[in-house]
mmCIF file of C-alpha atoms in Angstrom:
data_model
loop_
_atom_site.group_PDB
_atom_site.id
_atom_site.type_symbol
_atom_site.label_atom_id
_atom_site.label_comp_id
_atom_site.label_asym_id
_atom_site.label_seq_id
_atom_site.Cartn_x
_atom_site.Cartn_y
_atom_site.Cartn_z
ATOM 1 C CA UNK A 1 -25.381 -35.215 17.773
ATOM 2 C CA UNK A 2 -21.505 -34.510 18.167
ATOM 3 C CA UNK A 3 -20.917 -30.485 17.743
ATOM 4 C CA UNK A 4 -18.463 -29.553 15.769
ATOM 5 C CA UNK A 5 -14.496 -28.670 17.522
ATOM 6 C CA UNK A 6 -11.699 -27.270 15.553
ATOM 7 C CA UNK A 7 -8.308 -27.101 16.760
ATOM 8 C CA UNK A 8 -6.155 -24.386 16.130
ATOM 9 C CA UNK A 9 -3.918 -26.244 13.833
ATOM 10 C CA UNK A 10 -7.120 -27.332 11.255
ATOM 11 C CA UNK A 11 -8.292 -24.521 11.251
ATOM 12 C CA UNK A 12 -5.003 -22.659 9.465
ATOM 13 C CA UNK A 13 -5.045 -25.254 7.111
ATOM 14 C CA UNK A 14 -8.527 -24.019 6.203
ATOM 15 C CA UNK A 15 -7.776 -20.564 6.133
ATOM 16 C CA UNK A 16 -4.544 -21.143 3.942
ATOM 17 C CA UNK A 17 -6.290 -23.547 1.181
ATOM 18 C CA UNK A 18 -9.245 -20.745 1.270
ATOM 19 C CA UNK A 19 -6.637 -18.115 0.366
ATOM 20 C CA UNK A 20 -4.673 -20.032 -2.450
ATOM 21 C CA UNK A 21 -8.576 -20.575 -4.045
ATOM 22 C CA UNK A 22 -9.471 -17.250 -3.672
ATOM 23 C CA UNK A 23 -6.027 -15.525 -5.211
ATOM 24 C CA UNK A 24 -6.179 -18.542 -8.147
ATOM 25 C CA UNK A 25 -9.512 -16.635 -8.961
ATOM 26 C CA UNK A 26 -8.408 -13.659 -9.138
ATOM 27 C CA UNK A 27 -5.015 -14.066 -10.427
ATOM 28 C CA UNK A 28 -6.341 -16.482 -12.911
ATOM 29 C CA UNK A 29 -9.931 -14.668 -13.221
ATOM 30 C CA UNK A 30 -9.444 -14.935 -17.316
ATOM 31 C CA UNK A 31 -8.885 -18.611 -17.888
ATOM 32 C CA UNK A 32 -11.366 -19.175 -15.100
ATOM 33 C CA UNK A 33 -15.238 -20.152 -16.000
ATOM 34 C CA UNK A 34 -17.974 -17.815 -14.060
ATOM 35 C CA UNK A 35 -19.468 -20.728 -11.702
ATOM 36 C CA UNK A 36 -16.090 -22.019 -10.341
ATOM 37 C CA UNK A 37 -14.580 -18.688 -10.305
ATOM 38 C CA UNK A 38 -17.833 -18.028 -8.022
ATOM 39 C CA UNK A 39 -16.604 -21.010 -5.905
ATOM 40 C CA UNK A 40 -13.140 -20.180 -5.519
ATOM 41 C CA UNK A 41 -13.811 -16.487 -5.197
ATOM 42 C CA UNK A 42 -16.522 -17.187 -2.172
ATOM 43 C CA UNK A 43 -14.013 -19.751 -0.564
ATOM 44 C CA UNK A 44 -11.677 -17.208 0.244
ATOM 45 C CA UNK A 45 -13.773 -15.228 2.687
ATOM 46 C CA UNK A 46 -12.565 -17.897 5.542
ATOM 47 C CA UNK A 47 -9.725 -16.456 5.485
ATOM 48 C CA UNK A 48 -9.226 -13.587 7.070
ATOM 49 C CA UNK A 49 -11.967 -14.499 9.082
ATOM 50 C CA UNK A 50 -10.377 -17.178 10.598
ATOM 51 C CA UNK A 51 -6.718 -15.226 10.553
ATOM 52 C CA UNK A 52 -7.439 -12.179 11.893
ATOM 53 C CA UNK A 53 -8.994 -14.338 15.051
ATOM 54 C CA UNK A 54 -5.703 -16.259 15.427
ATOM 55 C CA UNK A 55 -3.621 -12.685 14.775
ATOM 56 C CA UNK A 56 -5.183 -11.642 17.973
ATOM 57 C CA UNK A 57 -4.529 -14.594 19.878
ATOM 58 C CA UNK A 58 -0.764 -14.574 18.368
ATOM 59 C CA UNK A 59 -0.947 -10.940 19.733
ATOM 60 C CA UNK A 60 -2.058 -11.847 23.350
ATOM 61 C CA UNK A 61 0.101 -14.840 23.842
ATOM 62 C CA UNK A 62 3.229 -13.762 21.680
ATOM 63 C CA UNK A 63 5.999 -12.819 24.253
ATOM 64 C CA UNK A 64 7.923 -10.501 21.706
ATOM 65 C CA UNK A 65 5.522 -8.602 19.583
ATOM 66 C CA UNK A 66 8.494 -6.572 17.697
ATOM 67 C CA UNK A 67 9.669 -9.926 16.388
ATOM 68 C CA UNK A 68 6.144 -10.560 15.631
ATOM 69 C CA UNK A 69 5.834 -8.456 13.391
ATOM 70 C CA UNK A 70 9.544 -8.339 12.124
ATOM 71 C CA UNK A 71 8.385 -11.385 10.281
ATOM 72 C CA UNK A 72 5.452 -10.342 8.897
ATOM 73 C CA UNK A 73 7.199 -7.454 7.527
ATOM 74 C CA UNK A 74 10.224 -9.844 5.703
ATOM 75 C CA UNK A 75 7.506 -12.330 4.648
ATOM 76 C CA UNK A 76 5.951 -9.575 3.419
ATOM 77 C CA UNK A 77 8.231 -7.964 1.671
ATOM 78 C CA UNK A 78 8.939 -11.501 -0.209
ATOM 79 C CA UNK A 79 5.186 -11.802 -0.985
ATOM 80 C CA UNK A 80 5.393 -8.182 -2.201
ATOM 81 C CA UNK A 81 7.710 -9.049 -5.456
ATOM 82 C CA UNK A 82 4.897 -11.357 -6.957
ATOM 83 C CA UNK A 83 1.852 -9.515 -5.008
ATOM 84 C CA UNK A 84 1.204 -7.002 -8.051
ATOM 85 C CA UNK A 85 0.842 -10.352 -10.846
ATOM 86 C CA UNK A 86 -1.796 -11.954 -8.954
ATOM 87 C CA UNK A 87 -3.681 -9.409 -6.585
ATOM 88 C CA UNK A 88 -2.461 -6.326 -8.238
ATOM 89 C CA UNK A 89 -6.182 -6.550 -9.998
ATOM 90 C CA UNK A 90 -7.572 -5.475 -6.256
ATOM 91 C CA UNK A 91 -6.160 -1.933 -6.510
ATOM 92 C CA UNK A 92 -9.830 -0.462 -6.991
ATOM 93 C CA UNK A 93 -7.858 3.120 -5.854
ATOM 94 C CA UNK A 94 -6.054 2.897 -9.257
ATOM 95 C CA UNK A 95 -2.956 4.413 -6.986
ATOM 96 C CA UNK A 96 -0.744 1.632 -8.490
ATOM 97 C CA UNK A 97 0.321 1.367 -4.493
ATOM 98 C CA UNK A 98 -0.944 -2.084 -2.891
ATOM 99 C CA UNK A 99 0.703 -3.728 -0.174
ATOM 100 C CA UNK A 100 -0.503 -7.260 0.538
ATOM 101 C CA UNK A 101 -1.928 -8.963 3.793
ATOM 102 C CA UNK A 102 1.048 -8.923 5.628
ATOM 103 C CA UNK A 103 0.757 -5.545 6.210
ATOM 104 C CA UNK A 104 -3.091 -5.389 6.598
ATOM 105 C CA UNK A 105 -1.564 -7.264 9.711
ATOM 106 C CA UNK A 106 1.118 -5.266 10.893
ATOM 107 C CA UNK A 107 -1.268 -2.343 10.922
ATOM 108 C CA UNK A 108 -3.804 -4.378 12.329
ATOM 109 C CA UNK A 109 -1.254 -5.075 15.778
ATOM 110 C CA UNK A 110 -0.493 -1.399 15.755
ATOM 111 C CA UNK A 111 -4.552 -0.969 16.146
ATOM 112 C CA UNK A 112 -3.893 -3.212 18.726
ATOM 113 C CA UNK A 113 -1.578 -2.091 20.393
ATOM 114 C CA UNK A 114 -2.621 1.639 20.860
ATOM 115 C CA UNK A 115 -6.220 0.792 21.751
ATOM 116 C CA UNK A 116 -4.534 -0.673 24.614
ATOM 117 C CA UNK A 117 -1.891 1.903 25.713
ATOM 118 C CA UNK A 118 -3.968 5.608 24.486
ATOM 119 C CA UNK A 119 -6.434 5.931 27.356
ATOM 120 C CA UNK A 120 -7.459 8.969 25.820
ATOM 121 C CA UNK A 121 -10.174 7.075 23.535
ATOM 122 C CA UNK A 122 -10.779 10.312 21.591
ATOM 123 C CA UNK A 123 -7.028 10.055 20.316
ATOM 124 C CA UNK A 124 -7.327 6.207 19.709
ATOM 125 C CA UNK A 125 -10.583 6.621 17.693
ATOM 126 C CA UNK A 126 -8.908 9.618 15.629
ATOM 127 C CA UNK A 127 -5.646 7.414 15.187
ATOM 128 C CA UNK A 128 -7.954 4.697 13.784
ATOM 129 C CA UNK A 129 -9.276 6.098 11.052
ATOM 130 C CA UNK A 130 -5.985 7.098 10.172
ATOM 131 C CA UNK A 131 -5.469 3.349 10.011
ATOM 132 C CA UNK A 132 -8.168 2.921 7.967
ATOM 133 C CA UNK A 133 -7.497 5.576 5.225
ATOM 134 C CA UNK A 134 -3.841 4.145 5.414
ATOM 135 C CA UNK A 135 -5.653 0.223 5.096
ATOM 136 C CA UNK A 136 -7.666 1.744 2.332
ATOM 137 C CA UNK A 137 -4.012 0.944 0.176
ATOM 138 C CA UNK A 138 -3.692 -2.352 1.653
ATOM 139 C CA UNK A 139 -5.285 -6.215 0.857
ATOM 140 C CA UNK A 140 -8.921 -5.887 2.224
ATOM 141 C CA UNK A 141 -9.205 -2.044 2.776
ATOM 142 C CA UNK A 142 -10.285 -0.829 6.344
ATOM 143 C CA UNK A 143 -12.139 -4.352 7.225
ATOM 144 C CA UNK A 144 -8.341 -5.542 7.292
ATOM 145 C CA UNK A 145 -7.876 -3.745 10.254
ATOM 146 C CA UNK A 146 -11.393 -3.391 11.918
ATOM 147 C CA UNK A 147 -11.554 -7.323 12.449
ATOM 148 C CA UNK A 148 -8.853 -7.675 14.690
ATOM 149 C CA UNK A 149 -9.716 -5.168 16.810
ATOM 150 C CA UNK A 150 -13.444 -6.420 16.827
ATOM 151 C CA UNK A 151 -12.215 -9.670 18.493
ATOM 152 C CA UNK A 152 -9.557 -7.995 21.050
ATOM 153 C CA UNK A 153 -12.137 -5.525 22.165
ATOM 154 C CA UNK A 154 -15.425 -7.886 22.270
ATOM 155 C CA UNK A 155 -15.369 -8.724 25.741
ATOM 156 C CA UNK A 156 -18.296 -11.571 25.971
ATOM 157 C CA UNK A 157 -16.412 -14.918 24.138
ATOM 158 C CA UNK A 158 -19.066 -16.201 22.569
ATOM 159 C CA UNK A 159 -19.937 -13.107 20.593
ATOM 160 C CA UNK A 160 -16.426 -12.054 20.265
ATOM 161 C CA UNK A 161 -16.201 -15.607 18.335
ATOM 162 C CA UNK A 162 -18.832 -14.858 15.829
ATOM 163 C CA UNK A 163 -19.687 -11.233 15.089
ATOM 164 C CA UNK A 164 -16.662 -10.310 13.414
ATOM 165 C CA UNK A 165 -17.357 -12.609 10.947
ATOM 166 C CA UNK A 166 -21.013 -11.281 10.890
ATOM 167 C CA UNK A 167 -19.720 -7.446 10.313
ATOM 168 C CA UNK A 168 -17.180 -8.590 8.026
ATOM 169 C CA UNK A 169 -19.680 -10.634 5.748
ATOM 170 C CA UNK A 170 -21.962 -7.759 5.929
ATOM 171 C CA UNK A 171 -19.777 -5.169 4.461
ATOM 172 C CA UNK A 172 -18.093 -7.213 2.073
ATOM 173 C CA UNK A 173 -21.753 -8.352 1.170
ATOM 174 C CA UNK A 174 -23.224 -4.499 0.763
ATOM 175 C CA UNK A 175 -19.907 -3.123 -1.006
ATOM 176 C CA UNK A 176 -19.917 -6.135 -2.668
ATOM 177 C CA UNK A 177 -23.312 -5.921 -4.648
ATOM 178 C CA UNK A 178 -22.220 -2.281 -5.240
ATOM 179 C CA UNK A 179 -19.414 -3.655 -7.438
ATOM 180 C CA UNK A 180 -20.907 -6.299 -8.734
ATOM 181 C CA UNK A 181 -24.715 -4.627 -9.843
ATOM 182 C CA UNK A 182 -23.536 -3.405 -13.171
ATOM 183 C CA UNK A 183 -21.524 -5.937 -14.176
ATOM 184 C CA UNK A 184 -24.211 -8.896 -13.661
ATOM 185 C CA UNK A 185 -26.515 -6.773 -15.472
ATOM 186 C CA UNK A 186 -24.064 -7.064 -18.623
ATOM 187 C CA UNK A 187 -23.716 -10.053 -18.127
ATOM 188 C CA UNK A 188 -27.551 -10.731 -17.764
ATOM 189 C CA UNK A 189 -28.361 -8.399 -20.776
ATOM 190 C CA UNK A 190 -25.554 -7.308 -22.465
ATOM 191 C CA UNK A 191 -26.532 -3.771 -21.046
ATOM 192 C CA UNK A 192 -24.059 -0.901 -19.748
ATOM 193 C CA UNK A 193 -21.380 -2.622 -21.713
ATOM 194 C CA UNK A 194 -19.292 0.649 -22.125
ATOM 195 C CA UNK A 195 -19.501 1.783 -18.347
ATOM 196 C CA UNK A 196 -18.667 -1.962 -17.120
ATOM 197 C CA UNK A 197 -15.344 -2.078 -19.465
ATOM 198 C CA UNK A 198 -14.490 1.431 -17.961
ATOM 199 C CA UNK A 199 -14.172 -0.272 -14.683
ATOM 200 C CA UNK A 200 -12.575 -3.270 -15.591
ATOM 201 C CA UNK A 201 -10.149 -1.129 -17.315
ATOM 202 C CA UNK A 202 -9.434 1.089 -14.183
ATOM 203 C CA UNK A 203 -9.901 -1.650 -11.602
ATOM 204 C CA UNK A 204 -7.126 -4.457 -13.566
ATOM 205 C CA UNK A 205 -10.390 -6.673 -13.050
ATOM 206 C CA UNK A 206 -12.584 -8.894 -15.521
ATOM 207 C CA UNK A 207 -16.334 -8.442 -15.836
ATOM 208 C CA UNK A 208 -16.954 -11.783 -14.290
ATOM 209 C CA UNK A 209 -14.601 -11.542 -11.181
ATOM 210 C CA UNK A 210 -16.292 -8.167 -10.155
ATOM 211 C CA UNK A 211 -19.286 -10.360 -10.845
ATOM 212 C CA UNK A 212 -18.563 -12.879 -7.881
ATOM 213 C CA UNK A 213 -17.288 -10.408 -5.891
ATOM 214 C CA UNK A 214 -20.206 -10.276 -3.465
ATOM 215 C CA UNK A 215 -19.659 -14.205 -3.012
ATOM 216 C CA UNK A 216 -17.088 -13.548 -0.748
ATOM 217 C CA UNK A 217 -19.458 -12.903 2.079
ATOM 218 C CA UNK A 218 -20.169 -16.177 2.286
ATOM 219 C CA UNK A 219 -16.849 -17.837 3.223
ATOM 220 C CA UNK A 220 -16.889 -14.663 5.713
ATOM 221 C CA UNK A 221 -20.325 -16.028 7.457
ATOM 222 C CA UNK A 222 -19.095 -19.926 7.372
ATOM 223 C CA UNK A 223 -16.002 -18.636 8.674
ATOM 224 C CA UNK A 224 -17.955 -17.324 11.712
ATOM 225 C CA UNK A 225 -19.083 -20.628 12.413
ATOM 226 C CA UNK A 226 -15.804 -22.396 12.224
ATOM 227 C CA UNK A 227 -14.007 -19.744 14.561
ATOM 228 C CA UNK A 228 -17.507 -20.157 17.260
ATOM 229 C CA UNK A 229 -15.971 -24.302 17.076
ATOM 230 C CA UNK A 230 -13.106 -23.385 17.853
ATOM 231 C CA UNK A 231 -12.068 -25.283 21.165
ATOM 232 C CA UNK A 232 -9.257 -23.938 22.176
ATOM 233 C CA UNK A 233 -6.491 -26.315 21.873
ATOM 234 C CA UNK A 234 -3.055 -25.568 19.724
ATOM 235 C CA UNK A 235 -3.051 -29.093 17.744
ATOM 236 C CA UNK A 236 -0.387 -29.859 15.656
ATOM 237 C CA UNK A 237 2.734 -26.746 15.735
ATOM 238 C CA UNK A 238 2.178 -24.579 11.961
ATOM 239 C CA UNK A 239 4.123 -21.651 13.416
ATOM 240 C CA UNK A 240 5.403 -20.829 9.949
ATOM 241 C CA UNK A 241 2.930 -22.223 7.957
ATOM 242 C CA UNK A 242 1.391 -18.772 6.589
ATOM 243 C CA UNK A 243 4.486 -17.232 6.293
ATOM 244 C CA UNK A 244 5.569 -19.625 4.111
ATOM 245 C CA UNK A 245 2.619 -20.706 2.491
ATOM 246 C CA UNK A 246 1.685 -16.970 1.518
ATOM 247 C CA UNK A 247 5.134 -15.875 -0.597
ATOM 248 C CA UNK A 248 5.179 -19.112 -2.264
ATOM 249 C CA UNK A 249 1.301 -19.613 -3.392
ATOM 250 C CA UNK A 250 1.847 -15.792 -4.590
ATOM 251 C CA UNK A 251 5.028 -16.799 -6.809
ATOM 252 C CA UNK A 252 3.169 -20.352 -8.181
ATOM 253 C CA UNK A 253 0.392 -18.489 -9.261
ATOM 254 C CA UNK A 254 1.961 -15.647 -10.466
ATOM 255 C CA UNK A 255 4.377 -17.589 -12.749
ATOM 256 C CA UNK A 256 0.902 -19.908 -13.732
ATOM 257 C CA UNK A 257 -0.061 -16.456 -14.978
ATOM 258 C CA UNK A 258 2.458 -15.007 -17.019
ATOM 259 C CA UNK A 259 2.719 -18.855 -18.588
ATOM 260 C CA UNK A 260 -1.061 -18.569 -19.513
ATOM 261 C CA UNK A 261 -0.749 -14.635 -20.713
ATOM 262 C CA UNK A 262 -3.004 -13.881 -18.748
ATOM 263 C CA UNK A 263 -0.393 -11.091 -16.713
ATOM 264 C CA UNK A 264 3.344 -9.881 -17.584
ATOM 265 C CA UNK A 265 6.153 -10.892 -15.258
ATOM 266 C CA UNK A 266 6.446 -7.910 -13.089
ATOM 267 C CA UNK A 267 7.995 -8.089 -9.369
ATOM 268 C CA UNK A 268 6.877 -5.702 -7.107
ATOM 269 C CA UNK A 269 5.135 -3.586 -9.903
ATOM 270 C CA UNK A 270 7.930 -2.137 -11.284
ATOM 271 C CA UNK A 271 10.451 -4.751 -12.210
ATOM 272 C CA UNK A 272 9.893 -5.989 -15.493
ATOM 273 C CA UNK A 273 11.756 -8.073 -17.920
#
């Protein structure tokens, strides 16, 4: 039987139609019914997954790492003005800060970057859970910036291919469940009513999206298995594909939203009209 082989081009495409499912769920959560809400939802863990793999290899290979992230920082900013109608629902802090991915990245390359010029590792380790309190206002918390480092500092290939995914799916799994206990049980029984619309209140999220939230482990543990297949090779160029692709899915489904009522037009949190 043929194994399986991925190029790097394929799998971006994946990663980028698993995050467009993923943020329809959740920016569209109300419109959406529970079992393909559960589908979209779990979809979207090959994302990051399969991203934060490639942001390492963009940080090993890439010959100018401030322009690196100069353009996740402008494509960030861009995605920033619509971020808060479709994701804004992910702010379990209740700060009323989020920043999206883009800077999940940016800090994720900083990670990076000192864990390979601080030779103190005392320092390093201090420093990074200052980047995880600091990720803890950012599009998938401190995981956003454990996973990269995971697969720069894995030394052996073949596990540096597939435990990040592992860890990931884990934690997203356990804290997960935690979310999602109460609500299920609502929705199960029509128990704990009152406590489960005090956190949908606080959290911006319905009852049935923090439902599916532990669903997400799964495209986290698939995504494992796509990134062991990878084999290596570039494929087809899609340079700017997520840049691109992440801005404009944000402003699609944001606009989707405030057509449908189910969020009011809002850029970057504040703007309203």
């Amino acid at each position: 039987m043929k194994s399986l082989s991925f190029d790097a081009y394929t799998l971006k495409w994946v990663a980028v139609i698993a995050m467009i499912a993923n943020h329809i769920a959740i920016g569209l959560a109300p419109v959406i019914p529970i079992v393909p809400l559960f589908v979209l939802y779990a979809v979207g863990g090959f994302t990051y997954v399969i991203m934060a793999f490639f942001v390492v290899e963009g940080y090993r290979h890439t010959s100018n790492l401030k322009k690196y992230i100069g353009r996740l920082f402008v494509f960030g900013l861009i995605a920033q003005a619509f971020h808060p109608m479709v994701l804004g629902s992910t702010d379990l802090l209740g700060t009323g800060f989020f920043f999206n991915i883009m800077y999940t990245i940016i800090l994720g390359l900083l990670v990076l970057l000192m864990y390979d010029k601080i030779k103190i590792r005392v320092l390093f380790w201090l420093l990074f859970v200052v980047a995880c309190v600091v990720a803890m206002f950012m599009d998938l918390f401190f995981i956003g910036v454990l996973m990269p480092l995971l697969y720069h500092a894995i030394k052996k290939e073949s596990r540096r291919r597939t435990l990040p995914g592992i860890i990931s799916g884990i934690l997203f799994l356990l804290f997960g469940l935690l979310s999602a206990m109460a609500p299920v049980i609502y929705l199960l029984t029509g128990e704990l009513a009152e406590d489960v619309y005090a956190i949908a209140e606080t959290t911006g999220m319905t009852v049935e999206l923090m439902a599916v939230v532990p669903s997400f482990a799964i495209g986290c543990f698939l995504g494992a298995i796509l990134i062991r297949n990878y084999n290596g090779e570039r494929g087809k160029r899609a340079k700017w594909l997520f840049y691109v692709a992440y801005p404009l899915h944000l402003a699609i489904i944001a606009l989707v939203a405030v057509a449908a009522g189910v969020t009011a037009f809002n850029l970057f949190g504040f703007i309203t009209f």
